[in-house]
Short mmCIF file of C-alpha atoms in Angstrom, two decimals:
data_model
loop_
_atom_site.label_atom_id
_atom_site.label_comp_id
_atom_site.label_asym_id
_atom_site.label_seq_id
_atom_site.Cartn_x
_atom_site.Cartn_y
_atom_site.Cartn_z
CA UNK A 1 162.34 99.44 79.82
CA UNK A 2 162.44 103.04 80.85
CA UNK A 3 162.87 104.17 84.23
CA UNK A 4 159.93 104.52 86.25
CA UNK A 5 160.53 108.08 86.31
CA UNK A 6 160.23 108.52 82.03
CA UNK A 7 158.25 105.94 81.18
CA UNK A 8 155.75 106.95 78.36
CA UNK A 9 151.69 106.20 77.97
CA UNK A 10 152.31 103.12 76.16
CA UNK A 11 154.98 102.00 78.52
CA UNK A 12 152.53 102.33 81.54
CA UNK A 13 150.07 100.47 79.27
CA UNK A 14 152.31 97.82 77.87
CA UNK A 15 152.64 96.87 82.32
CA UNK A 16 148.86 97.06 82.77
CA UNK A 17 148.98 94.46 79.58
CA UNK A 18 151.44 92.18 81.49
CA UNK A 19 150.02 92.41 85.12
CA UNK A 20 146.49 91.77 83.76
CA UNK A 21 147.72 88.57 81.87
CA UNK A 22 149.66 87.56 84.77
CA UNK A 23 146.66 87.96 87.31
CA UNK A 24 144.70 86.00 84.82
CA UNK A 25 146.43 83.11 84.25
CA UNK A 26 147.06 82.67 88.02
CA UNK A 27 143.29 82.49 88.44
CA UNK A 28 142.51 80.37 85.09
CA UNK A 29 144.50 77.58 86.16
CA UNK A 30 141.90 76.84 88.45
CA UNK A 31 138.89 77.98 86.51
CA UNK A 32 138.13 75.25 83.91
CA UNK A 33 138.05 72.65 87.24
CA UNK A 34 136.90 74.45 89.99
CA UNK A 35 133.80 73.20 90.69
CA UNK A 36 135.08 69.79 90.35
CA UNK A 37 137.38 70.78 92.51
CA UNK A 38 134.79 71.30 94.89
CA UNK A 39 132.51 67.86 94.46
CA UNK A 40 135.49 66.04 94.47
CA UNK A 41 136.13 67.09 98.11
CA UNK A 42 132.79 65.48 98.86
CA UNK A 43 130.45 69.11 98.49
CA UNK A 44 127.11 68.47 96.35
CA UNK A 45 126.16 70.98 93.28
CA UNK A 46 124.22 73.52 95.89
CA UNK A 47 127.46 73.52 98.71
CA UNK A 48 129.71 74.59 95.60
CA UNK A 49 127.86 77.02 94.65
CA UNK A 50 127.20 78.28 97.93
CA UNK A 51 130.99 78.27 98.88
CA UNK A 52 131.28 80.38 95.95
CA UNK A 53 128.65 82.52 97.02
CA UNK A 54 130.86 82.93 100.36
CA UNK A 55 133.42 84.12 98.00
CA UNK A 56 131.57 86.82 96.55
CA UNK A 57 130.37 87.64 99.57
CA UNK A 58 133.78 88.42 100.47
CA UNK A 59 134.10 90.43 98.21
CA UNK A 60 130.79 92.10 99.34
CA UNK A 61 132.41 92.73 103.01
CA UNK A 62 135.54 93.58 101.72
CA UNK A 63 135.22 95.55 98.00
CA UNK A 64 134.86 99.39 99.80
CA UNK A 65 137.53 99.11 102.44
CA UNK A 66 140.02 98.14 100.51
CA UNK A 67 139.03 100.30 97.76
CA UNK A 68 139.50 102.60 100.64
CA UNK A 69 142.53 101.15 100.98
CA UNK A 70 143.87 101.97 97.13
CA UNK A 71 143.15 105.47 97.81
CA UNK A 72 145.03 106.46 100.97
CA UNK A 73 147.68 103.80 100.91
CA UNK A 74 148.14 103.36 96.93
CA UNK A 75 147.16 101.26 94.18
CA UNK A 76 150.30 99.27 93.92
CA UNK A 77 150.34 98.82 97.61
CA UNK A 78 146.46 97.67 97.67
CA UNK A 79 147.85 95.01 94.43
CA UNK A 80 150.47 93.56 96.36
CA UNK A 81 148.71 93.05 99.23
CA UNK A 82 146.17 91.03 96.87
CA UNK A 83 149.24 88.92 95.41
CA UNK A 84 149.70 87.68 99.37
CA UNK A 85 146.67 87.48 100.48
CA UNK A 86 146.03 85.18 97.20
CA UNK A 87 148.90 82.98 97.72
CA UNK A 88 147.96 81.55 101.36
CA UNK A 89 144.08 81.55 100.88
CA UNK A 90 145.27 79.57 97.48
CA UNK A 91 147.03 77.55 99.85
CA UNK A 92 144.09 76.55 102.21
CA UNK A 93 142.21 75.74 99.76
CA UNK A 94 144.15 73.60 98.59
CA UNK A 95 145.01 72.09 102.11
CA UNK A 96 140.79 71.44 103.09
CA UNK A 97 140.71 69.51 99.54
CA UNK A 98 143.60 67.27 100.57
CA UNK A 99 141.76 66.79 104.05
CA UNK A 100 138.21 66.82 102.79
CA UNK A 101 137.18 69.60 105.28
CA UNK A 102 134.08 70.60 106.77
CA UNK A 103 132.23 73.05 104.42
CA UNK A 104 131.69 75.77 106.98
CA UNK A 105 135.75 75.38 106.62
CA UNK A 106 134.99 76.28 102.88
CA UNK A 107 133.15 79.50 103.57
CA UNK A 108 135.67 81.06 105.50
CA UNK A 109 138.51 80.10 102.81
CA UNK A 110 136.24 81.05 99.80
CA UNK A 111 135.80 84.35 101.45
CA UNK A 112 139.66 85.50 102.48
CA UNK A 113 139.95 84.44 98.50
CA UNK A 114 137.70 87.14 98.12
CA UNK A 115 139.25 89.45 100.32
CA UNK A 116 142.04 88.53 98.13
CA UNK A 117 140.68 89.70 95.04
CA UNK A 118 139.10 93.20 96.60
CA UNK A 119 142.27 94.47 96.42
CA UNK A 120 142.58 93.88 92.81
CA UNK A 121 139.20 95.58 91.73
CA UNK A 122 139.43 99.03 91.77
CA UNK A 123 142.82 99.50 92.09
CA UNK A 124 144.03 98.39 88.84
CA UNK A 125 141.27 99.99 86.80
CA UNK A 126 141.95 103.24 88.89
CA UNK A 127 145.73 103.01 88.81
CA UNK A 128 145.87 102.63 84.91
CA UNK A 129 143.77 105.65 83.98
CA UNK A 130 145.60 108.18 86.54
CA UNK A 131 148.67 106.67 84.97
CA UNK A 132 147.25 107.54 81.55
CA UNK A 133 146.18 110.95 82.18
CA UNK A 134 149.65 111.69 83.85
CA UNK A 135 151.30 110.35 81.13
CA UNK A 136 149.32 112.96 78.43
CA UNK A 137 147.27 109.80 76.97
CA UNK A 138 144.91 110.84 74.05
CA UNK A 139 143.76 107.93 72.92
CA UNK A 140 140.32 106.24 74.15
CA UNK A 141 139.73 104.25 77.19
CA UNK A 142 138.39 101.47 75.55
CA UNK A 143 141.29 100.98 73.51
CA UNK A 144 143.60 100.47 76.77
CA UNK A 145 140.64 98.17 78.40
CA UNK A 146 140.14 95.71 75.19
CA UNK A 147 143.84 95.40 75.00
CA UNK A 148 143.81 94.12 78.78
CA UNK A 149 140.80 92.10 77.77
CA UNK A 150 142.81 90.54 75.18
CA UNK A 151 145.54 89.55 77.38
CA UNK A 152 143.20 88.56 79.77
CA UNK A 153 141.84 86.51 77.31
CA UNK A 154 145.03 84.77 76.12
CA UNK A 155 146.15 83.92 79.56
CA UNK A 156 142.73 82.69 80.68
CA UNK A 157 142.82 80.12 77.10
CA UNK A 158 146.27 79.06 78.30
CA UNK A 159 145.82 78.82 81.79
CA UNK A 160 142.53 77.00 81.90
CA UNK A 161 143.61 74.68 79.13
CA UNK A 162 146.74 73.77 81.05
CA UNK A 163 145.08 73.29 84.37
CA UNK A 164 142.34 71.19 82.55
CA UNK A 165 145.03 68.49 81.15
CA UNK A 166 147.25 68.80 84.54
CA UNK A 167 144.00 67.78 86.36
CA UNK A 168 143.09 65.03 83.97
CA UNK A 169 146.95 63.46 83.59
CA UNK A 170 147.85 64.40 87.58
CA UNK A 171 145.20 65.52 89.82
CA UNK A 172 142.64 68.47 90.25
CA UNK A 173 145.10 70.20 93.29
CA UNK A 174 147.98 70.61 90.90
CA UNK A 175 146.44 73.76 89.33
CA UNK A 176 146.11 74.79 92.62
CA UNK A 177 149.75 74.66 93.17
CA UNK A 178 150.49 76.37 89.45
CA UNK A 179 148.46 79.51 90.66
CA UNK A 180 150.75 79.62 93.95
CA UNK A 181 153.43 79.83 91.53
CA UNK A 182 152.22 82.30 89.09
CA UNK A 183 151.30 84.53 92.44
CA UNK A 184 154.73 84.67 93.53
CA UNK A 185 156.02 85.30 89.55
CA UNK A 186 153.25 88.39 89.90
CA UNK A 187 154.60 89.63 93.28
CA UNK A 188 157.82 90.47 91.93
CA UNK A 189 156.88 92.06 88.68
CA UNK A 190 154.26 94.26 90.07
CA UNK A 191 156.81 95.18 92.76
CA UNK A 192 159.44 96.32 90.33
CA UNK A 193 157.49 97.99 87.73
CA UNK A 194 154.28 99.55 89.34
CA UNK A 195 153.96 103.05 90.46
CA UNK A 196 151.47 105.07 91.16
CA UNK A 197 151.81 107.53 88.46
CA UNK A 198 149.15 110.24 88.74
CA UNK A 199 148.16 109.79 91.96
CA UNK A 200 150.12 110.32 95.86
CA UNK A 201 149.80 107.99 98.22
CA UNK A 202 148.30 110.14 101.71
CA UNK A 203 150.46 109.18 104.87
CA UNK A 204 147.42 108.89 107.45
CA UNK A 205 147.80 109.88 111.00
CA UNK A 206 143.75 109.42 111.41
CA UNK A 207 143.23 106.35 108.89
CA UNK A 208 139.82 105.57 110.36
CA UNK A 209 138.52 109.89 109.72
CA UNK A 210 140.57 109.16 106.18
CA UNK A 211 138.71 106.60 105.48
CA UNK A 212 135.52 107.74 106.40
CA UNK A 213 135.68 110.95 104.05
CA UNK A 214 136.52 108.95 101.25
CA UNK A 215 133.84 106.76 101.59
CA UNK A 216 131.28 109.53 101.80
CA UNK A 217 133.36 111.31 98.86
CA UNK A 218 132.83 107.55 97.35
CA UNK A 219 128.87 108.16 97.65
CA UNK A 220 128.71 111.43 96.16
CA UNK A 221 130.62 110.82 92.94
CA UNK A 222 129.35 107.00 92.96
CA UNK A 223 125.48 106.26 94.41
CA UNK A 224 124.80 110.12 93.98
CA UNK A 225 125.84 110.31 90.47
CA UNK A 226 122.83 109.21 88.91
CA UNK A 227 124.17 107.63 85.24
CA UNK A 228 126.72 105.87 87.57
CA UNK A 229 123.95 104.36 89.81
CA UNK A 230 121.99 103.27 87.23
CA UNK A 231 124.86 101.15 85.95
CA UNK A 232 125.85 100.14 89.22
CA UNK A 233 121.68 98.63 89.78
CA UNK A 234 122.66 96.69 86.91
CA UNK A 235 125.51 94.84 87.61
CA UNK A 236 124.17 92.41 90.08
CA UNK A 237 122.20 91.05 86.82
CA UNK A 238 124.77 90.87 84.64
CA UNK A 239 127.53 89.76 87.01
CA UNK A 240 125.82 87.83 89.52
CA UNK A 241 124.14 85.71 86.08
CA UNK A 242 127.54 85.86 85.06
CA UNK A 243 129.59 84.07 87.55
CA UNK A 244 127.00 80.97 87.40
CA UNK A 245 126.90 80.65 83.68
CA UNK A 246 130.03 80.46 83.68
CA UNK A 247 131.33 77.97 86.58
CA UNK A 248 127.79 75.86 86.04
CA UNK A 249 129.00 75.15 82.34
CA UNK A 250 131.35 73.00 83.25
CA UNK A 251 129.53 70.13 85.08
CA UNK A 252 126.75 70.91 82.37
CA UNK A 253 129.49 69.88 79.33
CA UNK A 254 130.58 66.63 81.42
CA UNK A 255 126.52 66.15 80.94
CA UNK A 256 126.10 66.79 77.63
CA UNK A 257 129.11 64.77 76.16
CA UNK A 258 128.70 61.80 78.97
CA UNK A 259 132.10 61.48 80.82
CA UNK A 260 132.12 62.83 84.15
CA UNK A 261 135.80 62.44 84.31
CA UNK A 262 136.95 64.21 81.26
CA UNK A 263 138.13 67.30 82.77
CA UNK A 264 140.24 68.59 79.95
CA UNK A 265 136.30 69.19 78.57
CA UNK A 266 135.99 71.31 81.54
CA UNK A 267 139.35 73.14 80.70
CA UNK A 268 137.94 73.44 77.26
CA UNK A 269 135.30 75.73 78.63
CA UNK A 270 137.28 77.94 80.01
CA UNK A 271 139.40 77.83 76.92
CA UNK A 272 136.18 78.94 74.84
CA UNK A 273 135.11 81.87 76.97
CA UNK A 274 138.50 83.29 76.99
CA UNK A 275 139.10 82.82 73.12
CA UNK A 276 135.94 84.85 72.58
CA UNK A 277 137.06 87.19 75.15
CA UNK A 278 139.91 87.97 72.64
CA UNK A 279 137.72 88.33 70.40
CA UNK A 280 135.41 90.72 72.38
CA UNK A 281 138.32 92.47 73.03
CA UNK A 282 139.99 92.99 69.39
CA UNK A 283 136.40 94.10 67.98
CA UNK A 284 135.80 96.55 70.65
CA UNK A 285 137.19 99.27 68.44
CA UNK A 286 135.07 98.69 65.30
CA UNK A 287 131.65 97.90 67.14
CA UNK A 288 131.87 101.17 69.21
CA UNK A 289 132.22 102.98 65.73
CA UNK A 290 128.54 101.33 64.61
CA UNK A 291 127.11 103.18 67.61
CA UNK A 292 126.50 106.82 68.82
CA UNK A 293 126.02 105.64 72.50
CA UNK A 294 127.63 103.24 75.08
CA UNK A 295 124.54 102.68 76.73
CA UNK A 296 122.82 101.36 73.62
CA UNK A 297 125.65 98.58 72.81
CA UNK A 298 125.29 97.76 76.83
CA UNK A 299 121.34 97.53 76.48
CA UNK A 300 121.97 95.57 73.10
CA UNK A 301 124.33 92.74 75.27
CA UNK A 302 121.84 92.32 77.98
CA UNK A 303 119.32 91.00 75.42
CA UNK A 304 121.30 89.36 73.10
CA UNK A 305 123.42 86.94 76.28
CA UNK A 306 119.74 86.76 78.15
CA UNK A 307 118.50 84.83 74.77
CA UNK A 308 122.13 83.11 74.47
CA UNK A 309 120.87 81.39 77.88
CA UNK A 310 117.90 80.72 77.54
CA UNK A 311 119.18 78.47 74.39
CA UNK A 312 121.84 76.97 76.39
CA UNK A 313 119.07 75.61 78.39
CA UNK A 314 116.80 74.46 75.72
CA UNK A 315 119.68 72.70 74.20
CA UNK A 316 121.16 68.90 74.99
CA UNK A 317 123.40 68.87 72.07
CA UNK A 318 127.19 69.45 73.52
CA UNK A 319 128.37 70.91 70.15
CA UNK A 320 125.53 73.58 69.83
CA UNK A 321 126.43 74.53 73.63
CA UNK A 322 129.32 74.97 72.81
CA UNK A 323 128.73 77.32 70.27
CA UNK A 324 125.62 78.87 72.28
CA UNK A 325 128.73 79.46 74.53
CA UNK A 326 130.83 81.02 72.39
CA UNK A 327 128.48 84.23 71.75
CA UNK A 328 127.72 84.25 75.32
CA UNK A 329 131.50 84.82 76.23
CA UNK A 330 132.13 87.30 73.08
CA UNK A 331 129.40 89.65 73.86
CA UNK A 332 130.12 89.40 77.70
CA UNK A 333 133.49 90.55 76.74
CA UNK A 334 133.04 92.80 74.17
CA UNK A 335 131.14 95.21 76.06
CA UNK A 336 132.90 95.26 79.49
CA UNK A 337 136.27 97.72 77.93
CA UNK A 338 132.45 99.98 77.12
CA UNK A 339 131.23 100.03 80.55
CA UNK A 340 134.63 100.83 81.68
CA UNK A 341 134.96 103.76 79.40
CA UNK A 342 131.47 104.72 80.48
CA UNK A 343 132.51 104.69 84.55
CA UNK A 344 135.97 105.92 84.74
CA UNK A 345 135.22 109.55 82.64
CA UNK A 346 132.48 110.19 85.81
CA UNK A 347 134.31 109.36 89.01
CA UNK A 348 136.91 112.06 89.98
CA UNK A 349 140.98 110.44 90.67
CA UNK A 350 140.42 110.78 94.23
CA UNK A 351 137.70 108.91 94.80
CA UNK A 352 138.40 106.46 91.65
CA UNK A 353 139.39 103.45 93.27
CA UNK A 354 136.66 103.31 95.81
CA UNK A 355 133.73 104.12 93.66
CA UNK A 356 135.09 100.85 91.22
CA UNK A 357 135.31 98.88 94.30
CA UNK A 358 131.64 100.06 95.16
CA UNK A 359 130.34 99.26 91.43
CA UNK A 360 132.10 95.82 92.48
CA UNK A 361 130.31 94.74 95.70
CA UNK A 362 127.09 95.75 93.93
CA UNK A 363 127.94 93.28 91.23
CA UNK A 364 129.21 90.66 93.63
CA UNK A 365 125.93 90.85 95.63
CA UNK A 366 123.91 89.14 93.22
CA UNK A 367 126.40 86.25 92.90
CA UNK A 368 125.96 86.26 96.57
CA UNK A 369 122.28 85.25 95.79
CA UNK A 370 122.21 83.61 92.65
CA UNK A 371 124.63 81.18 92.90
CA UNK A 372 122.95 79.08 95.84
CA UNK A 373 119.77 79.78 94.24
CA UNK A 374 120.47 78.59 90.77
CA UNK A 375 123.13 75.81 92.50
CA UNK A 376 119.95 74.26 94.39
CA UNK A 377 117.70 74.98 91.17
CA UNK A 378 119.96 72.11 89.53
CA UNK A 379 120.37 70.27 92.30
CA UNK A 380 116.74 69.74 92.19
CA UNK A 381 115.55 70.23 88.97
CA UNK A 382 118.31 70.25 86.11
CA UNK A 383 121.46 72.51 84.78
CA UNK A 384 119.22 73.52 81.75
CA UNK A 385 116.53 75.05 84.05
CA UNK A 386 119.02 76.88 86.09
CA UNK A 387 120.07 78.63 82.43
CA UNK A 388 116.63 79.11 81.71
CA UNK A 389 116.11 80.81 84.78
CA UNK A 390 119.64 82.29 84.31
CA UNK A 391 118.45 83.95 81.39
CA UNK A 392 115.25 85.47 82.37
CA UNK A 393 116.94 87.48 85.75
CA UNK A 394 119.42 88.64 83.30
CA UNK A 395 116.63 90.93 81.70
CA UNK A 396 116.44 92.64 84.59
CA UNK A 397 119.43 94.60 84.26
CA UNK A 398 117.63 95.94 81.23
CA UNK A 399 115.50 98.89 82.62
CA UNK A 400 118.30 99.82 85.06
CA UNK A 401 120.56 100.60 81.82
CA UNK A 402 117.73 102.69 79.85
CA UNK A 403 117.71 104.78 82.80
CA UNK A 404 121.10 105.45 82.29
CA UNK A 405 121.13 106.17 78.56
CA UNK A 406 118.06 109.02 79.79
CA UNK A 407 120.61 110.71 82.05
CA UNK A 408 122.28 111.95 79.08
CA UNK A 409 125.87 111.65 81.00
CA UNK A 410 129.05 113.33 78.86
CA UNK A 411 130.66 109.89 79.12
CA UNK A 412 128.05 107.96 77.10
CA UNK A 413 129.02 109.76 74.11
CA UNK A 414 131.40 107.69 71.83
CA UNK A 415 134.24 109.74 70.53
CA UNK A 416 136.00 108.16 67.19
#
């Protein structure tokens, strides 16, 4: 590869492709089992969800300042102190598992996991398009985004798959110790062939009076912008739904085809979502060409996965979930590259990193809510009335992106 000096647009693309797939399949060796994970060290359906509530609210506490953090310090700096902050939180997890620890023990490890993953949103979203605009890019956002979604994709299909049948044949902390690897194998990559292209890392003698303009700089091209905030409102709907639909469908599968021990099952649904996610991702460039605006294909998603939902709950056939869960994880998919695009051409380089870390913590604050709530909804009552419910507080993301598509804004406007 070319020095870091020369390298082209599609060189500086071709490492977002890599890093992407190598974050991903870190984190999907866990995915297909993690909840499992968590009732098999002795935590009932409403404690795992509510230790993964303390991990999105993590990423609540944390999202801004180290968005913050991206823009004085860098975005490869801000990545690589994600990879090690990862790899030891990975590492107590693990460890209160093996010793079946006290779940207050679980909040405070689910949330430095968190902390973990701050560093990553924002940065890397912010990094890759002031690398592309440095590098003379002409091509559309979306384009770069669906091919990261793609790779995402294939790494999350390989990684969950793998850690589903390690968990099954060995036990559910070896994919644990897999993403500890994969960590370490993302370290070094990231530290050899990231820079910051497009953007200079400020040497801070006042970090706290740094940080504080930025922030408000943050507010003013983030909360202030009104298309932006509208989007932002949204994503505690769409992201906070998200994050239970997706981690409650495993237990719900074990349900539905009647072995509660069958955890490659559980891999398999991790395996779905991210084979749709390819999907999503390859189609991006034809569905944005059936459309004049990116607001209408993010309006037409809401309502389509809210009615996905609801189905998944009115279902107790295994193989029509399964298909039900199929659409759900295209359409999720398909149109995050879209509200990408939509984001990044309204928040100035400066500010970039922060604002995405901001849209973030919005997002993660409904998961923050939801996830206890719809955890103790089928503790109580059932996993298909949590997805009903799932689906109805999904609509409400609705009105939020209506308002957005009556702003007008010169980045909803699809270019072919």
């Amino acid at each position: 590869m070319k020095s870091k000096k020369h390298r082209t647009a599609k060189n500086v693309t071709t490492i977002y492709v890599v890093l992407t797939l190598l974050t991903t399949l870190s984190a999907s060796f866990i995915w297909g089992v993690n909840t499992l994970f968590l009732l098999d060290a002795g935590l009932s359906n409403t404690e795992a969800f509510t230790a993964n509530a303390f991990f999105t609210a993590g990423m609540v506490l944390f999202e801004v300042p180290t968005g913050v953090v991206a823009d004085t310090w860098g975005r490869r700096m801000s990545f690589l102190i994600g990879t090690i902050t990862l790899l030891f939180s990975t590492l107590f997890y693990l460890y209160l598992w093996y010793i079946q620890g006290a779940f207050y023990l679980w909040a405070i490890s689910s949330m430095i996991i968190g902390l973990g993953f701050t560093f990553f949103s924002g940065a890397v979203e912010a990094w890759i398009v002031d690398a592309l605009h440095n590098k003379g890019f002409k091509g559309s956002l979306e384009s770069v985004f669906a091919k990261g979604q793609i790779a995402s994709g294939l790494a999350m299909l390989i990684g969950s798959v793998a850690g589903g049948v390690m968990a099954q044949y060995t036990n559910l902390g070896v994919p644990f110790i897999l993403r500890m690897i994969m960590l370490v194998l993302t370290f070094l990559v990231a530290f050899i062939f990231m820079e910051d292209w497009g953007f200079t890392p400020k040497k801070v003698s006042q970090p706290y009076k740094e940080m504080s303009k930025i922030f408000k700089a943050s507010i003013e091209h983030g909360w202030k912008n009104r298309p932006v905030r509208w989007l932002i409102q949204a994503a505690p709907f769409t992201f906070g739904i998200g994050i239970f639909a997706f981690y409650a469908m495993q237990p719900y599968l074990l349900e539905l085809y009647g072995d509660a021990k069958a955890y490659s099952i559980a891999g398999l649904t991790a395996a779905i979502v991210a084979g749709a996610q390819m999907v999503g991702g390859i189609i991006v460039p034809y569905v944005r060409k059936l459309f004049r605006l990116r607001t209408t294909i993010l309006a037409i998603s809401i309502v389509i996965n809210a009615v996905v939902l609801i189905l998944i709950g009115h279902t107790d056939h295994f193989y029509i979930a399964i298909a039900l869960l199929i659409v759900w994880g295209m359409v999720y998919s398909l149109v995050m590259p879209v509200r990408q695009a939509y984001l990044n051409e309204l928040i100035p380089s400066e500010q970039r990193a922060t604002v995405l870390s901001f849209d973030s913590l919005v997002g993660s604050s409904g998961a923050v809510f939801t996830q206890p709530a719809l955890g103790k909804a089928a503790d109580v009552y059932s996993y298909s009335t949590a997805y009903l419910i799932s689906g109805a507080v999904q609509l409400f993301a609705l009105p939020f992106t209506l308002l957005a598509r009556k702003e007008k804004a010169s980045s909803d406007n699809i270019v072919t």
